[in-house]
């Protein structure tokens, strides 16, 4: 079951660079999350961490969004 992510945004960590990572932000269940999406697919969460039960599904959905936007 996919979780509902809204207002997903990403931008490179460094100007004119596609690597090594991207800043991401989105809303889930009305809570704003930010983090860094690394080339390896790992997510370094900002000050707000998602609930433990939601994290695996959120990571999967974010990975799919990044594949679509970055590696198209």
Phi, psi and omega in degrees: 000125180282143175274161181265108174256134177233159178054042180290129178225151176214154173204151181299148175292329181235139180298142178062021179232139175266342181231158017264355181192179185222145171278133178235153173208151181191170174246142175216123182054037176079004180251135180274131178238146175225156177184186176241126176264116183272158179308326182286349184097352177289148178244126175260105184289151176283220184283341180248123179260142177288158176303143183307319182292331182271340189302313180300318180291322177297314179301318179297315180293320178296318179301316178298317178297318180292321176301318180294314186279322187264315188257025183300000000 
